[in-house]
């Protein structure tokens, strides 16, 4: 969904857990928190607060944590 980036708490190198908020977007006057689906490390962040992005834009890239046996 297209929208406006209103908060971008994720930074490259950050370790995140499943459920951590990576990006907060506003679309049609609704705020949506985009959350990590799995634990990992933020490898890259695209966009900036105040920027409008198109639907399907990759905003945060995660390197997923490897499960330990």
Coordinates of C-alpha atoms in Angstrom, one line a residue:
X1 CA 0.0 0.0 0.0
X2 CA 1.4 3.5 -0.8
X3 CA 1.9 5.7 2.2
X4 CA 4.0 8.2 4.1
X5 CA 6.8 7.1 6.4
X6 CA 6.2 8.7 9.8
X7 CA 8.7 6.8 11.9
X8 CA 11.7 4.6 11.0
X9 CA 13.1 3.2 14.2
X10 CA 15.1 0.4 12.4
X11 CA 18.7 1.2 11.7
X12 CA 21.3 -0.8 9.8
X13 CA 23.0 -3.2 12.2
X14 CA 20.2 -3.3 14.7
X15 CA 19.2 -6.7 16.1
X16 CA 15.5 -7.2 16.0
X17 CA 13.1 -9.8 17.4
X18 CA 9.9 -11.0 15.8
X19 CA 7.2 -8.4 16.4
X20 CA 9.6 -5.4 16.7
X21 CA 8.4 -2.3 14.8
X22 CA 10.6 -1.5 11.8
X23 CA 8.6 1.2 10.1
X24 CA 5.5 3.3 10.9
X25 CA 3.4 4.3 7.8
X26 CA 0.4 6.5 7.4
X27 CA -2.0 5.8 4.6
X28 CA -5.6 7.1 4.3
X29 CA -5.2 8.7 7.8
X30 CA -4.4 5.3 9.4
X31 CA -1.1 4.5 11.1
X32 CA 0.3 1.1 10.4
X33 CA 3.3 -0.5 12.2
X34 CA 5.3 -2.7 9.9
X35 CA 6.9 -5.4 12.2
X36 CA 9.6 -8.0 11.9
X37 CA 8.2 -11.4 11.1
X38 CA 11.3 -13.2 12.5
X39 CA 14.4 -12.3 14.5
X40 CA 17.4 -11.0 12.6
X41 CA 19.7 -8.1 11.9
X42 CA 18.7 -5.0 9.9
X43 CA 20.8 -5.2 6.7
X44 CA 19.5 -2.1 5.0
X45 CA 16.9 0.7 5.2
X46 CA 15.4 2.6 2.3
X47 CA 13.4 5.8 2.5
X48 CA 13.3 8.4 5.2
X49 CA 10.8 10.0 7.6
X50 CA 8.5 12.3 5.6
X51 CA 8.9 10.4 2.3
X52 CA 6.0 9.0 0.4
X53 CA 6.6 5.6 -1.0
X54 CA 4.8 3.5 -3.6
X55 CA 3.1 0.2 -2.9
X56 CA 5.5 -2.7 -2.9
X57 CA 8.6 -0.6 -2.1
X58 CA 11.2 -2.5 -0.1
X59 CA 11.8 -0.4 3.0
X60 CA 13.8 -2.7 5.4
X61 CA 16.0 -5.7 4.5
X62 CA 16.6 -8.2 7.3
X63 CA 19.3 -10.9 7.6
X64 CA 17.4 -13.6 9.4
X65 CA 19.0 -15.2 12.5
X66 CA 20.1 -18.7 12.0
X67 CA 18.5 -21.3 14.3
X68 CA 21.0 -23.0 16.6
X69 CA 20.9 -26.7 17.1

